[in-house]
PDB file of C-alpha atoms in Angstrom:
ATOM      1  CA  MET A   1       4.351 140.225  65.158  1.00 35.00           C
ATOM      2  CA  PHE A   2       5.280 143.115  67.157  1.00 43.00           C
ATOM      3  CA  SER A   3       3.206 143.914  70.351  1.00 59.00           C
ATOM      4  CA  PRO A   4       2.509 147.534  70.989  1.00 74.00           C
ATOM      5  CA  THR A   5       3.572 148.485  74.585  1.00 92.00           C
ATOM      6  CA  LEU A   6       1.074 150.151  76.827  1.00 95.00           C
ATOM      7  CA  LEU A   7       3.000 154.030  76.169  1.00 96.00           C
ATOM      8  CA  ASP A   8       3.508 152.858  72.655  1.00 95.00           C
ATOM      9  CA  VAL A   9      -0.056 153.002  72.176  1.00 96.00           C
ATOM     10  CA  LEU A  10      -1.171 156.056  74.336  1.00 97.00           C
ATOM     11  CA  ARG A  11       1.596 158.456  72.461  1.00 96.00           C
ATOM     12  CA  GLU A  12       0.363 157.187  68.972  1.00 95.00           C
ATOM     13  CA  ASP A  13      -3.826 157.269  69.745  1.00 96.00           C
ATOM     14  CA  ARG A  14      -3.287 160.119  72.828  1.00 97.00           C
ATOM     15  CA  LEU A  15      -6.080 158.732  74.073  1.00 98.00           C
ATOM     16  CA  LEU A  16      -7.383 156.844  77.319  1.00 98.00           C
ATOM     17  CA  ALA A  17     -11.280 155.724  77.856  1.00 98.00           C
ATOM     18  CA  VAL A  18     -12.505 155.782  81.585  1.00 98.00           C
ATOM     19  CA  LEU A  19     -15.062 153.538  82.203  1.00 98.00           C
ATOM     20  CA  ARG A  20     -16.845 154.345  85.647  1.00 96.00           C
ATOM     21  CA  GLY A  21     -20.092 153.301  86.599  1.00 95.00           C
ATOM     22  CA  GLY A  22     -22.393 150.485  88.697  1.00 95.00           C
ATOM     23  CA  ASP A  23     -23.759 148.353  86.183  1.00 96.00           C
ATOM     24  CA  ALA A  24     -21.542 145.689  84.595  1.00 97.00           C
ATOM     25  CA  ASP A  25     -23.396 144.881  81.249  1.00 97.00           C
ATOM     26  CA  ALA A  26     -23.441 148.718  80.481  1.00 97.00           C
ATOM     27  CA  LEU A  27     -19.629 148.901  80.787  1.00 98.00           C
ATOM     28  CA  THR A  28     -18.798 145.675  79.324  1.00 98.00           C
ATOM     29  CA  ALA A  29     -21.167 146.823  76.202  1.00 98.00           C
ATOM     30  CA  CYS A  30     -18.991 150.394  76.595  1.00 98.00           C
ATOM     31  CA  ALA A  31     -15.655 148.724  76.212  1.00 98.00           C
ATOM     32  CA  ALA A  32     -16.577 146.756  73.105  1.00 98.00           C
ATOM     33  CA  VAL A  33     -18.106 149.601  71.319  1.00 98.00           C
ATOM     34  CA  LEU A  34     -15.096 151.559  72.260  1.00 98.00           C
ATOM     35  CA  ALA A  35     -12.570 149.287  71.211  1.00 98.00           C
ATOM     36  CA  GLY A  36     -14.765 148.734  68.036  1.00 97.00           C
ATOM     37  CA  SER A  37     -14.419 152.541  67.450  1.00 97.00           C
ATOM     38  CA  GLY A  38     -10.693 152.142  67.190  1.00 97.00           C
ATOM     39  CA  VAL A  39      -9.676 153.201  71.026  1.00 98.00           C
ATOM     40  CA  ARG A  40      -6.964 150.580  71.867  1.00 97.00           C
ATOM     41  CA  ALA A  41      -6.816 152.120  75.482  1.00 98.00           C
ATOM     42  CA  VAL A  42      -9.916 151.380  77.838  1.00 98.00           C
ATOM     43  CA  GLU A  43      -9.230 151.642  81.821  1.00 98.00           C
ATOM     44  CA  LEU A  44     -12.069 149.955  83.469  1.00 98.00           C
ATOM     45  CA  THR A  45     -12.502 151.580  87.267  1.00 98.00           C
ATOM     46  CA  LEU A  46     -12.763 149.589  90.594  1.00 98.00           C
ATOM     47  CA  SER A  47     -14.978 151.953  92.297  1.00 95.00           C
ATOM     48  CA  SER A  48     -17.389 149.841  92.127  1.00 94.00           C
ATOM     49  CA  PRO A  49     -17.755 145.881  91.549  1.00 95.00           C
ATOM     50  CA  ALA A  50     -19.455 146.397  88.299  1.00 97.00           C
ATOM     51  CA  GLY A  51     -15.671 147.463  86.926  1.00 97.00           C
ATOM     52  CA  LEU A  52     -14.205 144.197  87.631  1.00 98.00           C
ATOM     53  CA  GLU A  53     -16.801 142.283  86.348  1.00 98.00           C
ATOM     54  CA  ALA A  54     -16.818 144.042  83.227  1.00 98.00           C
ATOM     55  CA  LEU A  55     -13.007 143.918  83.178  1.00 98.00           C
ATOM     56  CA  ARG A  56     -13.049 139.921  82.953  1.00 98.00           C
ATOM     57  CA  ARG A  57     -16.024 140.053  80.967  1.00 98.00           C
ATOM     58  CA  SER A  58     -13.917 141.991  78.300  1.00 98.00           C
ATOM     59  CA  ALA A  59     -10.933 140.630  78.788  1.00 98.00           C
ATOM     60  CA  ALA A  60     -12.316 136.991  78.169  1.00 97.00           C
ATOM     61  CA  ASP A  61     -14.334 138.424  74.802  1.00 97.00           C
ATOM     62  CA  PRO A  62     -13.324 136.844  71.771  1.00 96.00           C
ATOM     63  CA  ALA A  63     -14.694 139.764  69.762  1.00 94.00           C
ATOM     64  CA  LEU A  64     -12.698 142.423  70.997  1.00 95.00           C
ATOM     65  CA  PRO A  65     -10.211 143.642  68.599  1.00 95.00           C
ATOM     66  CA  PRO A  66      -6.734 142.473  68.520  1.00 92.00           C
ATOM     67  CA  GLY A  67      -4.789 145.419  70.435  1.00 93.00           C
ATOM     68  CA  THR A  68      -6.959 146.143  72.567  1.00 97.00           C
ATOM     69  CA  LEU A  69      -5.524 147.237  76.112  1.00 98.00           C
ATOM     70  CA  LEU A  70      -7.835 146.923  78.916  1.00 98.00           C
ATOM     71  CA  GLY A  71      -6.735 148.253  82.264  1.00 98.00           C
ATOM     72  CA  ALA A  72      -7.879 148.748  85.915  1.00 98.00           C
ATOM     73  CA  GLY A  73      -8.383 152.309  87.534  1.00 98.00           C
ATOM     74  CA  THR A  74      -9.005 152.901  90.869  1.00 98.00           C
ATOM     75  CA  VAL A  75      -6.486 150.515  92.154  1.00 98.00           C
ATOM     76  CA  LEU A  76      -6.075 151.465  95.508  1.00 98.00           C
ATOM     77  CA  THR A  77      -4.540 148.514  97.302  1.00 98.00           C
ATOM     78  CA  ARG A  78      -2.247 145.067  96.591  1.00 98.00           C
ATOM     79  CA  ASP A  79      -5.198 142.957  96.624  1.00 98.00           C
ATOM     80  CA  GLN A  80      -7.011 144.830  94.454  1.00 98.00           C
ATOM     81  CA  ALA A  81      -3.909 145.141  92.225  1.00 98.00           C
ATOM     82  CA  ARG A  82      -3.815 141.104  92.212  1.00 98.00           C
ATOM     83  CA  ALA A  83      -7.473 140.614  91.898  1.00 98.00           C
ATOM     84  CA  ALA A  84      -7.395 143.203  88.637  1.00 98.00           C
ATOM     85  CA  ILE A  85      -4.233 141.598  86.929  1.00 98.00           C
ATOM     86  CA  ASP A  86      -5.771 138.236  87.299  1.00 98.00           C
ATOM     87  CA  ALA A  87      -8.924 139.252  85.948  1.00 98.00           C
ATOM     88  CA  GLY A  88      -6.794 140.553  83.168  1.00 98.00           C
ATOM     89  CA  ALA A  89      -6.105 143.974  83.402  1.00 98.00           C
ATOM     90  CA  ARG A  90      -2.677 144.885  81.015  1.00 97.00           C
ATOM     91  CA  TYR A  91      -2.172 148.168  83.353  1.00 98.00           C
ATOM     92  CA  LEU A  92      -3.150 149.466  86.452  1.00 98.00           C
ATOM     93  CA  VAL A  93      -3.953 153.126  87.427  1.00 98.00           C
ATOM     94  CA  THR A  94      -4.133 154.815  90.844  1.00 98.00           C
ATOM     95  CA  PRO A  95      -5.883 157.892  91.781  1.00 97.00           C
ATOM     96  CA  GLY A  96      -2.970 159.036  94.035  1.00 97.00           C
ATOM     97  CA  VAL A  97       0.629 157.630  94.932  1.00 98.00           C
ATOM     98  CA  SER A  98       0.124 153.983  96.400  1.00 97.00           C
ATOM     99  CA  GLU A  99       3.507 152.232  96.983  1.00 97.00           C
ATOM    100  CA  GLU A 100       1.628 149.095  97.034  1.00 98.00           C
ATOM    101  CA  VAL A 101      -0.109 149.067  93.753  1.00 98.00           C
ATOM    102  CA  LEU A 102       3.428 149.919  92.437  1.00 98.00           C
ATOM    103  CA  ALA A 103       5.292 147.396  94.250  1.00 98.00           C
ATOM    104  CA  GLU A 104       2.779 144.822  92.778  1.00 98.00           C
ATOM    105  CA  GLY A 105       3.013 146.341  89.313  1.00 97.00           C
ATOM    106  CA  VAL A 106       6.591 145.963  89.534  1.00 96.00           C
ATOM    107  CA  ALA A 107       6.704 142.417  90.775  1.00 97.00           C
ATOM    108  CA  GLN A 108       4.040 141.424  88.279  1.00 96.00           C
ATOM    109  CA  ASP A 109       5.723 143.664  85.147  1.00 96.00           C
ATOM    110  CA  VAL A 110       2.444 145.346  84.816  1.00 97.00           C
ATOM    111  CA  PRO A 111       2.675 149.173  83.666  1.00 97.00           C
ATOM    112  CA  VAL A 112       1.161 150.987  86.000  1.00 98.00           C
ATOM    113  CA  LEU A 113      -0.077 154.983  85.718  1.00 98.00           C
ATOM    114  CA  CYS A 114       0.373 156.519  88.725  1.00 98.00           C
ATOM    115  CA  GLY A 115      -1.809 159.271  90.270  1.00 97.00           C
ATOM    116  CA  ALA A 116      -0.520 162.423  91.403  1.00 97.00           C
ATOM    117  CA  LEU A 117      -1.006 165.856  91.385  1.00 95.00           C
ATOM    118  CA  THR A 118       2.244 168.357  93.247  1.00 96.00           C
ATOM    119  CA  PRO A 119       5.890 168.059  92.036  1.00 97.00           C
ATOM    120  CA  SER A 120       6.798 166.217  95.047  1.00 97.00           C
ATOM    121  CA  GLU A 121       4.153 163.407  94.547  1.00 97.00           C
ATOM    122  CA  ALA A 122       5.410 162.967  90.658  1.00 97.00           C
ATOM    123  CA  MET A 123       8.743 162.528  92.178  1.00 97.00           C
ATOM    124  CA  ALA A 124       7.463 159.779  94.090  1.00 98.00           C
ATOM    125  CA  ALA A 125       5.769 158.057  91.479  1.00 97.00           C
ATOM    126  CA  VAL A 126       9.073 158.093  89.423  1.00 97.00           C
ATOM    127  CA  ARG A 127      11.090 156.835  91.988  1.00 97.00           C
ATOM    128  CA  LEU A 128       8.352 153.794  92.674  1.00 97.00           C
ATOM    129  CA  GLY A 129       8.433 152.696  89.170  1.00 97.00           C
ATOM    130  CA  ALA A 130       5.226 153.779  87.653  1.00 97.00           C
ATOM    131  CA  THR A 131       5.384 154.026  83.260  1.00 97.00           C
ATOM    132  CA  ALA A 132       3.792 157.263  83.619  1.00 97.00           C
ATOM    133  CA  VAL A 133       2.159 159.848  85.623  1.00 98.00           C
ATOM    134  CA  LYS A 134      -1.382 160.555  85.910  1.00 98.00           C
ATOM    135  CA  LEU A 135      -1.960 164.198  86.566  1.00 97.00           C
ATOM    136  CA  PHE A 136      -5.683 164.115  88.393  1.00 95.00           C
ATOM    137  CA  PRO A 137      -7.685 166.255  88.809  1.00 93.00           C
ATOM    138  CA  ALA A 138      -6.350 167.950  85.830  1.00 92.00           C
ATOM    139  CA  TYR A 139      -9.340 170.935  85.508  1.00 88.00           C
ATOM    140  CA  ALA A 140      -9.304 171.259  89.566  1.00 88.00           C
ATOM    141  CA  VAL A 141      -5.810 172.771  89.358  1.00 88.00           C
ATOM    142  CA  GLY A 142      -5.514 175.190  86.456  1.00 90.00           C
ATOM    143  CA  GLY A 143      -5.769 172.214  83.393  1.00 93.00           C
ATOM    144  CA  ALA A 144      -3.361 172.674  80.495  1.00 96.00           C
ATOM    145  CA  ARG A 145      -1.645 175.704  81.954  1.00 96.00           C
ATOM    146  CA  TYR A 146      -0.752 173.554  85.545  1.00 96.00           C
ATOM    147  CA  LEU A 147      -0.092 170.857  83.258  1.00 97.00           C
ATOM    148  CA  ARG A 148       2.757 173.217  81.788  1.00 96.00           C
ATOM    149  CA  ASP A 149       4.135 174.535  84.742  1.00 96.00           C
ATOM    150  CA  LEU A 150       4.353 170.753  86.514  1.00 96.00           C
ATOM    151  CA  ARG A 151       6.308 169.268  83.237  1.00 95.00           C
ATOM    152  CA  ALA A 152       8.930 172.031  83.073  1.00 95.00           C
ATOM    153  CA  PRO A 153      10.901 170.404  85.782  1.00 96.00           C
ATOM    154  CA  PHE A 154      10.185 166.535  84.469  1.00 96.00           C
ATOM    155  CA  PRO A 155      10.340 166.936  80.700  1.00 94.00           C
ATOM    156  CA  ASP A 156      10.932 163.019  80.803  1.00 94.00           C
ATOM    157  CA  VAL A 157       8.092 161.773  82.536  1.00 96.00           C
ATOM    158  CA  PRO A 158       5.446 160.524  80.696  1.00 97.00           C
ATOM    159  CA  PHE A 159       2.168 162.938  81.937  1.00 98.00           C
ATOM    160  CA  ILE A 160      -1.515 162.006  81.130  1.00 98.00           C
ATOM    161  CA  ALA A 161      -4.195 164.608  81.612  1.00 97.00           C
ATOM    162  CA  ILE A 162      -7.399 163.299  83.170  1.00 96.00           C
ATOM    163  CA  GLY A 163     -10.232 164.760  84.875  1.00 91.00           C
ATOM    164  CA  GLY A 164     -12.958 167.000  83.215  1.00 89.00           C
ATOM    165  CA  ILE A 165     -11.568 167.027  80.049  1.00 93.00           C
ATOM    166  CA  ALA A 166     -14.284 168.469  77.252  1.00 93.00           C
ATOM    167  CA  LEU A 167     -13.423 167.434  73.716  1.00 95.00           C
ATOM    168  CA  ASP A 168     -12.473 171.591  73.240  1.00 94.00           C
ATOM    169  CA  HIS A 169      -9.853 170.850  75.787  1.00 94.00           C
ATOM    170  CA  VAL A 170      -8.104 167.867  74.404  1.00 96.00           C
ATOM    171  CA  ALA A 171      -5.770 170.146  72.071  1.00 96.00           C
ATOM    172  CA  ASP A 172      -4.695 172.410  74.582  1.00 96.00           C
ATOM    173  CA  TYR A 173      -4.009 169.712  77.419  1.00 97.00           C
ATOM    174  CA  LEU A 174      -1.851 168.004  74.497  1.00 97.00           C
ATOM    175  CA  ALA A 175       0.067 171.446  73.274  1.00 96.00           C
ATOM    176  CA  ALA A 176       1.001 171.709  77.196  1.00 96.00           C
ATOM    177  CA  GLY A 177       2.907 168.466  76.777  1.00 96.00           C
ATOM    178  CA  ALA A 178       0.675 165.637  77.976  1.00 97.00           C
ATOM    179  CA  VAL A 179       1.414 162.000  76.136  1.00 97.00           C
ATOM    180  CA  ALA A 180      -2.380 161.397  76.294  1.00 97.00           C
ATOM    181  CA  VAL A 181      -5.576 162.300  77.907  1.00 98.00           C
ATOM    182  CA  GLY A 182      -7.873 160.539  79.734  1.00 98.00           C
ATOM    183  CA  VAL A 183     -11.237 160.942  79.511  1.00 97.00           C
ATOM    184  CA  GLY A 184     -14.226 159.487  81.312  1.00 96.00           C
ATOM    185  CA  SER A 185     -17.610 160.710  82.316  1.00 94.00           C
ATOM    186  CA  PRO A 186     -17.805 163.556  79.010  1.00 95.00           C
ATOM    187  CA  LEU A 187     -16.877 160.310  76.552  1.00 96.00           C
ATOM    188  CA  LEU A 188     -19.178 157.949  78.377  1.00 96.00           C
ATOM    189  CA  ARG A 189     -22.518 160.188  79.721  1.00 95.00           C
ATOM    190  CA  GLU A 190     -25.683 158.211  79.349  1.00 96.00           C
ATOM    191  CA  ALA A 191     -23.719 155.193  78.208  1.00 96.00           C
ATOM    192  CA  ALA A 192     -22.445 153.816  81.522  1.00 94.00           C
ATOM    193  CA  HIS A 193     -26.028 152.715  82.387  1.00 94.00           C
ATOM    194  CA  ASP A 194     -27.871 152.202  79.294  1.00 95.00           C
ATOM    195  CA  SER A 195     -26.567 149.814  76.924  1.00 93.00           C
ATOM    196  CA  GLY A 196     -29.697 150.314  74.397  1.00 96.00           C
ATOM    197  CA  PRO A 197     -28.803 150.990  70.994  1.00 97.00           C
ATOM    198  CA  ALA A 198     -29.265 154.861  71.000  1.00 98.00           C
ATOM    199  CA  ALA A 199     -26.963 155.256  73.985  1.00 97.00           C
ATOM    200  CA  LEU A 200     -23.903 152.944  72.197  1.00 98.00           C
ATOM    201  CA  ALA A 201     -24.259 154.561  69.296  1.00 98.00           C
ATOM    202  CA  ALA A 202     -23.900 157.963  70.712  1.00 98.00           C
ATOM    203  CA  LEU A 203     -20.691 156.707  72.559  1.00 98.00           C
ATOM    204  CA  ALA A 204     -19.262 155.352  69.287  1.00 98.00           C
ATOM    205  CA  ALA A 205     -19.903 158.810  67.717  1.00 98.00           C
ATOM    206  CA  ARG A 206     -18.227 160.961  70.698  1.00 97.00           C
ATOM    207  CA  ALA A 207     -15.232 158.108  70.209  1.00 97.00           C
ATOM    208  CA  GLY A 208     -14.896 159.143  67.126  1.00 97.00           C
ATOM    209  CA  ALA A 209     -15.139 162.877  67.729  1.00 97.00           C
ATOM    210  CA  TYR A 210     -12.302 162.543  70.694  1.00 97.00           C
ATOM    211  CA  LEU A 211      -9.953 160.294  68.241  1.00 96.00           C
ATOM    212  CA  ALA A 212     -10.050 162.519  65.517  1.00 96.00           C
ATOM    213  CA  ALA A 213      -9.065 165.386  68.152  1.00 95.00           C
ATOM    214  CA  THR A 214      -6.131 163.589  69.294  1.00 94.00           C
ATOM    215  CA  SER A 215      -5.058 162.557  65.954  1.00 85.00           C
ATOM    216  CA  GLY A 216      -2.276 164.468  64.038  1.00 62.00           C
ATOM    217  CA  GLN A 217      -1.442 166.349  67.635  1.00 54.00           C
ATOM    218  CA  GLU A 218       2.646 166.297  67.920  1.00 51.00           C
ATOM    219  CA  GLN A 219       3.773 165.555  71.221  1.00 51.00           C
ATOM    220  CA  ALA A 220       5.317 168.607  72.652  1.00 50.00           C
TER     221      ALA A 220
END
């Protein structure tokens, strides 16, 4: 059976869910709800120890839908990259250009979505073997308009826009040429620390809304 790669999934679904928080139980529950709602690319950040623990638990969950790709975000060092891969990460995400994380990803054949903000950083990310370039923080530098301008000299580089992307901005980023959008706090909201039924039901509804916003969008 064909097993889709990370870029296959991002090009088809156009959505990467970013889970950040300090409660491993809540993050694990969020990952399960998002995957059950049809979100196939889920990133758990390492900005707190809870992220790595939630990644480990989620990767070992037999109920996780087949085809779900779990990754580790905010990966800053080679040691973090190794720990994330050992915990079950299928890809790594960095906030900026990290040569050691990219080198570990290449060595272990694990895709790296490398953070970049400028043309020079995008060039460095590609040169070092990034699978895609993560434009971060997208909203702070002009949003979709900046992405369109940045993408002009790099038409063949897959860009993923992340950072403050509200639901009503999704279409703009995709029209500007993003392969996908990464969404964190606008998607998670209270579910990042509340694993109660109401919070998780609201998360599932927001996931459905984001998937609806990305479906049928042609890549520029």
